[in-house]
Tab-separated table of C-alpha atoms and ligand atoms in Angstrom:
chain	number	residue	atom	x	y	z
R	1	MET	CA	13.593	38.485	2.381
R	2	ARG	CA	11.931	38.090	5.681
R	3	ARG	CA	13.860	34.905	6.140
R	4	SER	CA	17.262	36.528	5.680
R	5	TRP	CA	16.238	39.374	7.945
R	6	LYS	CA	15.137	36.884	10.540
R	7	ALA	CA	18.519	35.254	10.385
R	8	ILE	CA	20.066	38.621	11.185
R	9	ALA	CA	17.582	39.126	13.973
R	10	ALA	CA	18.563	35.769	15.384
R	11	VAL	CA	22.212	36.795	15.362
R	12	ALA	CA	21.315	39.981	17.176
R	13	LEU	CA	19.354	38.167	19.796
R	14	THR	CA	21.205	34.966	20.435
R	15	GLY	CA	24.143	34.879	22.713
R	16	ALA	CA	25.420	32.798	25.474
R	17	LEU	CA	25.194	35.284	28.293
R	18	ALA	CA	23.055	33.990	31.080
R	19	ILE	CA	20.765	36.418	32.801
R	20	SER	CA	21.927	36.576	36.320
R	21	GLY	CA	19.564	37.018	39.208
R	22	CYS	CA	16.606	37.203	36.874
R	23	GLY	CA	13.917	36.565	39.401
R	24	GLY	CA	10.699	38.445	39.665
R	25	GLY	CA	8.342	37.449	36.932
R	26	ASP	CA	5.195	39.232	36.030
R	27	ASP	CA	2.816	37.813	38.531
R	28	GLY	CA	0.807	41.038	38.731
R	29	GLY	CA	0.009	42.936	41.882
R	30	GLY	CA	2.136	45.692	43.373
R	31	ASP	CA	1.628	49.342	44.156
R	32	SER	CA	-0.698	50.984	41.672
R	33	SER	CA	-1.022	54.390	43.312
R	34	GLN	CA	1.034	55.876	40.480
R	35	VAL	CA	3.130	55.122	37.440
R	36	GLU	CA	6.250	56.946	36.370
R	37	VAL	CA	6.676	56.556	32.614
R	38	PHE	CA	10.098	57.423	31.240
R	39	SER	CA	10.633	58.410	27.588
R	40	TRP	CA	12.195	61.146	25.445
R	41	TRP	CA	8.939	62.348	23.986
R	42	THR	CA	8.805	65.944	25.126
R	43	GLY	CA	8.971	67.786	21.829
R	44	PRO	CA	6.249	68.922	19.472
R	45	GLY	CA	4.874	65.931	17.597
R	46	GLU	CA	6.057	63.025	19.692
R	47	ALA	CA	4.648	64.394	22.962
R	48	ASP	CA	1.159	64.428	21.363
R	49	GLY	CA	1.200	60.670	20.924
R	50	LEU	CA	2.292	60.099	24.506
R	51	LYS	CA	-0.433	62.443	25.740
R	52	ALA	CA	-3.075	60.484	23.828
R	53	MET	CA	-1.977	57.264	25.531
R	54	GLN	CA	-1.743	59.004	28.901
R	55	GLU	CA	-5.356	60.183	28.581
R	56	GLN	CA	-6.498	56.665	27.771
R	57	PHE	CA	-4.548	55.393	30.784
R	58	GLU	CA	-6.114	57.970	33.094
R	59	LYS	CA	-9.587	57.107	31.861
R	60	GLN	CA	-9.050	53.435	32.560
R	61	ASN	CA	-7.108	53.881	35.810
R	62	PRO	CA	-8.663	56.827	37.664
R	63	GLY	CA	-6.939	55.852	40.923
R	64	THR	CA	-3.426	55.837	39.479
R	65	LYS	CA	-1.429	59.027	39.111
R	66	PHE	CA	0.396	59.251	35.783
R	67	VAL	CA	3.833	60.824	36.137
R	68	ASN	CA	5.353	61.792	32.821
R	69	ALA	CA	9.121	61.543	33.293
R	70	ALA	CA	10.062	62.376	29.714
R	71	ILE	CA	13.464	63.991	29.164
R	72	ALA	CA	14.077	66.180	26.108
R	73	GLY	CA	16.512	65.281	23.353
R	74	GLY	CA	15.691	63.630	20.036
R	75	SER	CA	16.435	59.914	19.768
R	76	GLY	CA	16.947	59.774	23.511
R	77	THR	CA	20.392	61.348	23.542
R	78	GLN	CA	19.933	62.863	27.019
R	79	ALA	CA	17.253	60.501	28.314
R	80	GLN	CA	19.336	57.382	27.817
R	81	ALA	CA	22.212	58.788	29.876
R	82	VAL	CA	19.858	59.701	32.726
R	83	LEU	CA	18.189	56.308	32.502
R	84	ALA	CA	21.525	54.482	32.634
R	85	SER	CA	22.449	56.229	35.854
R	86	ARG	CA	19.029	55.611	37.422
R	87	LEU	CA	19.247	51.920	36.577
R	88	GLN	CA	22.798	51.795	37.890
R	89	ASN	CA	21.651	53.367	41.162
R	90	ARG	CA	18.674	50.999	41.354
R	91	LYS	CA	16.205	53.862	41.107
R	92	PRO	CA	14.296	52.754	38.020
R	93	PRO	CA	11.176	54.450	36.746
R	94	ASP	CA	8.092	52.197	36.648
R	95	SER	CA	8.366	51.752	32.887
R	96	PHE	CA	10.826	53.078	30.330
R	97	GLN	CA	11.038	53.369	26.568
R	98	GLY	CA	13.553	51.097	24.879
R	99	HIS	CA	14.018	50.150	21.237
R	100	ALA	CA	13.288	46.602	20.186
R	101	GLY	CA	16.442	44.739	19.126
R	102	ALA	CA	20.036	45.161	20.281
R	103	GLU	CA	19.285	48.106	22.589
R	104	LEU	CA	16.692	46.114	24.535
R	105	LEU	CA	19.096	43.198	24.709
R	106	ASP	CA	21.521	45.382	26.674
R	107	TYR	CA	18.913	45.903	29.398
R	108	ILE	CA	18.039	42.218	29.398
R	109	LYS	CA	21.642	41.088	29.660
R	110	ALA	CA	22.288	43.561	32.455
R	111	GLY	CA	19.359	42.019	34.351
R	112	GLN	CA	17.575	45.386	34.467
R	113	ILE	CA	14.168	44.384	33.142
R	114	GLU	CA	11.717	41.611	33.853
R	115	PRO	CA	10.285	39.083	31.436
R	116	LEU	CA	6.635	39.607	30.557
R	117	ASP	CA	5.556	36.129	29.499
R	118	SER	CA	2.562	35.797	31.809
R	119	PHE	CA	1.500	39.345	30.938
R	120	TYR	CA	1.590	38.316	27.265
R	121	GLU	CA	-0.451	35.211	28.021
R	122	GLU	CA	-3.039	36.995	30.147
R	123	ASN	CA	-3.567	39.615	27.459
R	124	ASN	CA	-3.321	37.228	24.534
R	125	LEU	CA	-0.549	39.313	23.002
R	126	LYS	CA	1.545	36.756	21.182
R	127	ALA	CA	-1.035	36.485	18.447
R	128	ALA	CA	-1.341	40.274	18.235
R	129	TYR	CA	2.250	41.049	17.191
R	130	PRO	CA	4.133	40.037	14.037
R	131	GLN	CA	6.470	37.131	14.626
R	132	GLN	CA	9.573	38.997	13.416
R	133	LEU	CA	8.944	41.727	15.970
R	134	LEU	CA	8.446	39.226	18.806
R	135	GLU	CA	11.856	37.803	17.908
R	136	GLN	CA	13.408	41.224	18.523
R	137	ILE	CA	12.107	41.373	22.098
R	138	THR	CA	12.677	37.746	23.027
R	139	TYR	CA	15.814	36.432	24.694
R	140	GLN	CA	16.398	32.861	25.746
R	141	GLY	CA	12.742	32.067	25.203
R	142	LYS	CA	11.346	34.944	27.281
R	143	ILE	CA	9.590	38.096	26.091
R	144	TYR	CA	10.775	41.394	27.571
R	145	SER	CA	8.831	44.414	26.353
R	146	VAL	CA	5.663	45.806	24.854
R	147	PRO	CA	6.146	47.420	21.411
R	148	VAL	CA	3.822	50.340	20.700
R	149	ASN	CA	4.784	51.198	17.149
R	150	ILE	CA	6.841	50.752	14.024
R	151	HIS	CA	8.698	53.807	12.772
R	152	ARG	CA	10.349	54.157	9.390
R	153	SER	CA	13.835	55.681	9.402
R	154	ASN	CA	14.367	55.960	5.648
R	155	VAL	CA	12.161	58.856	4.621
R	156	LEU	CA	13.170	61.817	2.475
R	157	TRP	CA	11.005	64.852	3.255
R	158	TYR	CA	11.136	67.597	0.674
R	159	ASN	CA	9.755	70.966	-0.272
R	160	PRO	CA	8.092	70.659	-3.705
R	161	GLY	CA	8.354	74.393	-4.452
R	162	ILE	CA	12.121	74.463	-3.908
R	163	LEU	CA	12.600	71.360	-6.069
R	164	LYS	CA	10.671	73.071	-8.830
R	165	ASP	CA	12.797	76.210	-8.541
R	166	ALA	CA	15.883	74.023	-8.762
R	167	GLY	CA	14.567	72.513	-12.000
R	168	LEU	CA	14.106	69.056	-10.479
R	169	SER	CA	11.190	67.010	-11.792
R	170	GLY	CA	10.930	64.832	-8.679
R	171	PRO	CA	12.784	63.484	-5.659
R	172	PRO	CA	16.108	61.710	-6.261
R	173	THR	CA	15.963	57.910	-6.353
R	174	SER	CA	19.639	57.060	-5.926
R	175	ILE	CA	22.508	58.483	-3.908
R	176	ALA	CA	24.166	59.739	-7.107
R	177	ASP	CA	20.945	61.544	-8.114
R	178	PHE	CA	20.691	62.927	-4.607
R	179	ILE	CA	24.109	64.572	-4.851
R	180	THR	CA	23.165	66.050	-8.230
R	181	ALA	CA	19.896	67.364	-6.770
R	182	LEU	CA	21.645	68.922	-3.760
R	183	LYS	CA	24.001	70.736	-6.109
R	184	ALA	CA	21.092	71.987	-8.234
R	185	VAL	CA	19.334	73.369	-5.147
R	186	LYS	CA	22.502	75.107	-4.040
R	187	ASP	CA	23.314	76.596	-7.451
R	188	LYS	CA	19.818	77.601	-8.487
R	189	THR	CA	17.878	78.541	-5.372
R	190	GLY	CA	20.224	79.724	-2.652
R	191	LYS	CA	18.194	77.638	-0.150
R	192	VAL	CA	19.709	75.096	2.221
R	193	PRO	CA	19.946	71.860	0.194
R	194	LEU	CA	19.764	69.429	3.159
R	195	SER	CA	18.829	70.444	6.691
R	196	LEU	CA	20.522	68.805	9.653
R	197	GLY	CA	20.316	69.277	13.398
R	198	ALA	CA	22.183	67.934	16.414
R	199	GLN	CA	24.952	65.391	15.864
R	200	TRP	CA	22.654	62.377	16.085
R	201	THR	CA	20.857	63.566	12.946
R	202	ALA	CA	24.163	63.026	11.092
R	203	ASP	CA	24.228	59.438	12.457
R	204	HIS	CA	20.682	59.053	11.177
R	205	LEU	CA	21.772	60.382	7.781
R	206	LEU	CA	24.700	57.960	7.786
R	207	GLU	CA	22.467	54.891	8.167
R	208	ASN	CA	20.376	56.130	5.253
R	209	VAL	CA	23.403	56.716	3.001
R	210	LEU	CA	24.840	53.286	3.878
R	211	LEU	CA	21.513	51.628	3.034
R	212	GLY	CA	21.050	53.671	-0.144
R	213	ASP	CA	24.542	52.991	-1.456
R	214	LEU	CA	25.151	49.411	-0.322
R	215	GLY	CA	21.656	48.000	-0.797
R	216	THR	CA	19.658	46.077	1.771
R	217	ASP	CA	21.558	42.799	1.940
R	218	ALA	CA	24.989	44.416	2.208
R	219	TYR	CA	23.708	46.938	4.776
R	220	ASN	CA	22.193	44.161	6.870
R	221	ALA	CA	25.425	42.172	6.622
R	222	LEU	CA	27.378	45.026	8.233
R	223	TRP	CA	25.827	44.176	11.586
R	224	LYS	CA	26.697	40.487	11.605
R	225	PRO	CA	29.672	39.119	13.508
R	226	GLY	CA	32.827	39.302	11.411
R	227	ALA	CA	31.366	41.895	9.031
R	228	ASP	CA	33.924	43.734	6.955
R	229	TRP	CA	33.591	47.506	7.027
R	230	SER	CA	36.870	48.012	5.159
R	231	THR	CA	35.521	47.212	1.676
R	232	PRO	CA	35.638	49.612	-1.301
R	233	ALA	CA	31.814	49.638	-1.232
R	234	VAL	CA	31.846	51.084	2.292
R	235	THR	CA	34.567	53.570	1.232
R	236	LYS	CA	32.296	54.692	-1.602
R	237	ALA	CA	29.314	55.105	0.742
R	238	LEU	CA	31.369	57.102	3.235
R	239	THR	CA	32.776	59.263	0.428
R	240	ASP	CA	29.197	59.970	-0.656
R	241	PHE	CA	28.267	60.705	2.957
R	242	ALA	CA	31.116	63.251	3.089
R	243	GLU	CA	29.950	64.813	-0.165
R	244	ILE	CA	26.322	65.016	1.028
R	245	MET	CA	27.435	66.598	4.282
R	246	LYS	CA	28.862	69.501	2.274
R	247	TYR	CA	25.297	70.489	1.402
R	248	THR	CA	23.980	70.549	4.949
R	249	THR	CA	23.664	73.338	7.427
R	250	ALA	CA	26.444	73.340	9.995
R	251	GLU	CA	25.779	70.853	12.769
R	252	ALA	CA	23.991	72.771	15.482
R	253	ALA	CA	23.585	71.059	18.809
R	254	SER	CA	20.936	73.630	19.673
R	255	THR	CA	18.696	72.473	16.817
R	256	ASP	CA	17.180	69.071	17.297
R	257	TRP	CA	15.347	67.118	14.617
R	258	GLN	CA	12.321	69.393	14.881
R	259	GLY	CA	14.305	72.430	13.767
R	260	ALA	CA	15.885	70.516	10.906
R	261	SER	CA	12.581	69.065	9.690
R	262	LYS	CA	10.736	72.360	10.111
R	263	ALA	CA	13.194	74.060	7.739
R	264	VAL	CA	11.657	71.996	4.900
R	265	VAL	CA	8.019	72.927	5.542
R	266	ASP	CA	9.013	76.559	6.170
R	267	GLY	CA	10.573	76.749	2.707
R	268	LYS	CA	14.105	77.218	4.009
R	269	ALA	CA	15.559	73.838	3.058
R	270	ALA	CA	14.860	71.523	0.126
R	271	PHE	CA	15.445	68.138	1.809
R	272	ASN	CA	15.580	66.490	5.214
R	273	ILE	CA	16.176	62.800	5.901
R	274	MET	CA	14.371	61.938	9.114
R	275	GLY	CA	12.238	59.202	10.604
R	276	ASP	CA	8.490	59.475	10.258
R	277	TRP	CA	8.057	61.071	13.677
R	278	ALA	CA	8.575	64.193	11.514
R	279	TYR	CA	5.215	63.464	9.885
R	280	GLY	CA	3.328	63.721	13.192
R	281	TYR	CA	5.095	67.005	13.864
R	282	PHE	CA	4.240	68.390	10.412
R	283	VAL	CA	0.545	67.547	10.335
R	284	ASN	CA	-0.644	67.626	13.968
R	285	PRO	CA	-2.659	70.771	14.598
R	286	ALA	CA	-0.965	73.807	16.154
R	287	PRO	CA	0.188	74.694	18.746
R	288	ASN	CA	1.924	71.327	19.218
R	289	GLY	CA	2.181	70.313	15.601
R	290	LEU	CA	2.799	72.607	12.659
R	291	GLY	CA	-0.611	72.073	11.010
R	292	LYS	CA	1.007	71.644	7.557
R	293	LYS	CA	-0.458	69.951	4.489
R	294	LEU	CA	1.037	67.011	2.637
R	295	ASP	CA	1.674	67.765	-1.064
R	296	THR	CA	1.336	71.527	-0.573
R	297	ASP	CA	3.839	72.245	2.189
R	298	PHE	CA	5.895	69.083	1.919
R	299	LYS	CA	6.146	65.729	0.188
R	300	TYR	CA	7.867	62.468	1.014
R	301	ALA	CA	9.759	59.720	-0.779
R	302	PRO	CA	11.885	56.749	0.274
R	303	SER	CA	15.354	58.052	1.121
R	304	PRO	CA	17.472	57.877	-2.063
R	305	GLY	CA	18.310	54.345	-3.200
R	306	THR	CA	16.076	52.639	-0.635
R	307	ASP	CA	12.715	52.210	-2.365
R	308	GLY	CA	11.212	48.813	-1.494
R	309	THR	CA	13.069	48.581	1.822
R	310	TYR	CA	11.603	49.481	5.194
R	311	MET	CA	14.349	50.613	7.533
R	312	TRP	CA	12.446	50.094	10.712
R	313	LEU	CA	12.609	50.619	14.447
R	314	SER	CA	10.135	50.034	17.226
R	315	ASP	CA	9.540	51.875	20.498
R	316	SER	CA	8.676	49.511	23.285
R	317	PHE	CA	7.977	49.816	27.009
R	318	THR	CA	9.489	47.694	29.740
R	319	LEU	CA	8.936	46.511	33.284
R	320	PRO	CA	12.156	47.362	35.162
R	321	LYS	CA	13.262	45.127	38.010
R	322	ASN	CA	12.241	46.656	41.315
R	323	ALA	CA	9.824	49.085	39.688
R	324	PRO	CA	8.471	51.026	42.682
R	325	HIS	CA	4.893	50.940	41.392
R	326	ARG	CA	4.655	47.583	39.771
R	327	GLY	CA	0.858	47.589	39.645
R	328	GLY	CA	0.879	50.967	37.926
R	329	ALA	CA	3.525	49.728	35.480
R	330	LEU	CA	1.468	46.684	34.493
R	331	ALA	CA	-1.619	48.861	34.006
R	332	TRP	CA	0.462	51.153	31.753
R	333	LEU	CA	1.778	48.210	29.747
R	334	LYS	CA	-1.784	47.061	29.301
R	335	VAL	CA	-2.746	50.348	27.646
R	336	ALA	CA	0.479	50.452	25.591
R	337	SER	CA	-0.138	46.933	24.297
R	338	SER	CA	-3.818	47.414	23.508
R	339	LYS	CA	-5.335	48.004	20.079
R	340	GLU	CA	-7.134	51.090	21.430
R	341	GLY	CA	-3.977	52.548	22.999
R	342	GLN	CA	-1.946	52.012	19.834
R	343	ASP	CA	-4.644	53.456	17.585
R	344	LEU	CA	-4.764	56.581	19.757
R	345	PHE	CA	-0.998	56.915	19.945
R	346	ASN	CA	0.269	56.182	16.451
R	347	PRO	CA	-1.723	58.548	14.209
R	348	LYS	CA	-0.379	61.395	16.369
R	349	LYS	CA	3.131	60.013	16.741
R	350	GLY	CA	3.607	59.553	13.009
R	351	SER	CA	4.094	55.804	13.252
R	352	ILE	CA	2.091	52.701	12.497
R	353	PRO	CA	0.937	50.267	15.174
R	354	ALA	CA	3.094	47.352	16.211
R	355	ARG	CA	-0.057	45.217	16.539
R	356	LYS	CA	-1.441	43.458	13.498
R	357	ASP	CA	-5.113	44.209	14.204
R	358	ALA	CA	-5.083	48.021	14.091
R	359	ASP	CA	-7.876	50.024	12.491
R	360	LYS	CA	-6.322	50.762	9.106
R	361	SER	CA	-8.793	53.543	8.321
R	362	LEU	CA	-7.106	55.747	10.954
R	363	TYR	CA	-3.846	55.797	9.017
R	364	LYS	CA	-4.123	58.347	6.235
R	365	ASP	CA	-1.873	59.969	3.636
R	366	TYR	CA	1.764	59.236	4.512
R	367	LEU	CA	0.719	56.801	7.239
R	368	GLU	CA	-1.394	54.816	4.798
R	369	TYR	CA	1.693	54.502	2.590
R	370	ALA	CA	3.788	53.389	5.584
R	371	PHE	CA	1.103	50.909	6.661
R	372	ASN	CA	0.956	49.390	3.176
R	373	GLU	CA	4.728	49.260	2.751
R	374	TRP	CA	5.239	47.524	6.104
R	375	ASN	CA	2.583	44.947	5.291
R	376	LYS	CA	3.556	44.442	1.645
R	377	PRO	CA	4.371	40.811	0.889
R	378	GLY	CA	8.088	40.487	0.202
R	379	VAL	CA	8.994	43.896	1.662
R	380	LYS	CA	12.699	44.064	2.399
R	381	LEU	CA	13.522	44.938	5.978
R	382	ALA	CA	16.591	46.638	7.378
R	383	GLY	CA	17.090	47.539	11.035
R	384	SER	CA	17.958	51.085	12.042
R	385	PHE	CA	21.310	50.987	13.808
R	386	TRP	CA	20.946	54.435	15.296
R	387	HIS	CA	17.537	53.665	16.798
R	388	GLY	CA	18.528	50.494	18.559
R	389	VAL	CA	17.718	47.608	16.240
R	390	TYR	CA	21.158	46.474	15.065
R	391	ALA	CA	23.702	48.197	17.297
R	392	ASN	CA	23.863	47.842	21.055
R	393	LYS	CA	24.540	50.934	23.137
R	394	LYS	CA	28.324	50.609	23.110
R	395	TRP	CA	28.496	50.192	19.320
R	396	HIS	CA	26.052	53.052	18.904
R	397	THR	CA	28.274	55.293	21.043
R	398	ASP	CA	31.436	54.229	19.205
R	399	ILE	CA	29.859	55.114	15.848
R	400	ASP	CA	28.630	58.430	17.224
R	401	THR	CA	32.138	59.244	18.447
R	402	ALA	CA	33.553	58.418	15.000
R	403	VAL	CA	30.939	60.612	13.315
R	404	GLY	CA	31.622	63.438	15.796
R	405	LEU	CA	35.335	63.347	14.916
R	406	PHE	CA	34.488	63.224	11.224
R	407	LEU	CA	32.367	66.361	11.557
R	408	GLN	CA	35.536	68.080	12.776
R	409	ASN	CA	38.233	66.588	10.534
R	410	LYS	CA	36.185	65.549	7.441
R	411	ASP	CA	38.585	62.634	6.972
R	412	VAL	CA	36.823	59.735	5.260
R	413	ALA	CA	39.711	57.285	5.728
R	414	LYS	CA	39.795	57.940	9.477
R	415	LEU	CA	36.012	57.583	9.674
R	416	GLN	CA	36.163	54.222	7.932
R	417	GLN	CA	39.011	53.057	10.153
R	418	ALA	CA	37.025	53.976	13.255
R	419	LEU	CA	33.927	52.173	11.923
R	420	VAL	CA	35.981	49.059	11.143
R	421	GLY	CA	37.258	49.139	14.732
R	422	ALA	CA	33.785	49.720	16.175
R	423	ALA	CA	32.432	46.683	14.312
R	424	LYS	CA	35.361	44.498	15.457
R	425	ASN	CA	34.862	45.521	19.079
R	426	ASN	CA	31.095	45.244	19.205
R	427	ALA	CA	29.595	42.844	16.658
R	428	GLN	CA	28.411	39.730	18.491
G	504	GAL	C1	13.636	57.662	18.078
G	504	GAL	C2	12.361	57.153	18.688
G	504	GAL	C3	11.208	57.847	18.089
G	504	GAL	C4	11.386	59.353	18.146
G	504	GAL	C5	12.750	59.769	17.649
G	504	GAL	C6	13.045	61.238	17.752
G	504	GAL	O1	14.746	57.050	18.663
G	504	GAL	O2	12.270	55.783	18.452
G	504	GAL	O3	10.033	57.463	18.752
G	504	GAL	O4	11.182	59.765	19.420
G	504	GAL	O5	13.732	59.054	18.291
G	504	GAL	O6	13.108	61.661	19.058
């Protein structure tokens, strides 16, 4: 399976575009009086992980001021717009968060970030990362970012008490079962069957329903050039998506993923489909986390129909061209790429390390499951489109626009038509 996934990765990362004006290089040096690190990790849960890495950075670099330039908004909805305008105006931060895969490729092709090959050599990093991940951050033979983690997108979080009240013996394992379970929760408990937040959480749900209904190979094929989104199988998945949406709370821009996920552990909603950053939020101690207990307050399962497949994404940090504090940026990348940095960051973030040599004993409960699944021989991999692996920024926006219209008109045929068009315009 890894081979077929790699083929997809190669499609995502090959292309004829030359990188113009790609000078620079990572020859070290530069102003290290401070470092401005740009991300979207402001909220409860994810900010804890960043803080842990910041503290490690400050310990190792007492003379460098750490400036946390995080901008709120789950999955980077606001941050990415601000970042785009800063890069456009040539006012980059010293390092910014970008997803491995198609999203990173956009920055590379636009000539906005520098290759990090000598940094990788100096820090012996090539051997530290899995080959398939290196392929997602390499373009035309050069490596462009430092991955800190692997997140899993396809997780179903659920409230065991509500499932029991609904007469369900366990979590649903297919999309059809899921719809039956949502109906049972609605009819028997009066609780919210599936919690949802801002619009992007519907995009996140969509990738999970596509994967669950189509299966891994057909989902992966959707992101290849010439892919056909007009098939009856896609119609069926979108029809199921529409049906599932009937059991959600109304889309509320004011509630981000934290509000939607929290509804499950608070006993207000039965299910939430969210990436495993929700786990960090659930279990980290208060006041930042919710201090909840796995198995008592919540449980997890692969999102329906996706057992055996890891729908993955990876946060990585970059060295922008003309970073004002290049020395500070390289010192930050050193912490972000280190075993110590990743082992401090990931248990709090709710992710597993991108490096292969992490201390496994630090990853407990859900994270132990994630760790084992990711490293299982023969695990099937699928890239998250919403979190930057398969869709570049334009495609991502086009899908979001289509989903936004669907939330208004509930018209499956129009949604499919828009997704067919988005694939035609953007698959490369
Ligand atoms: C993802 C990101 C995660 C987490 C999540 C929710 O795009 O990769 O690290 O921050 O958004 O904000």
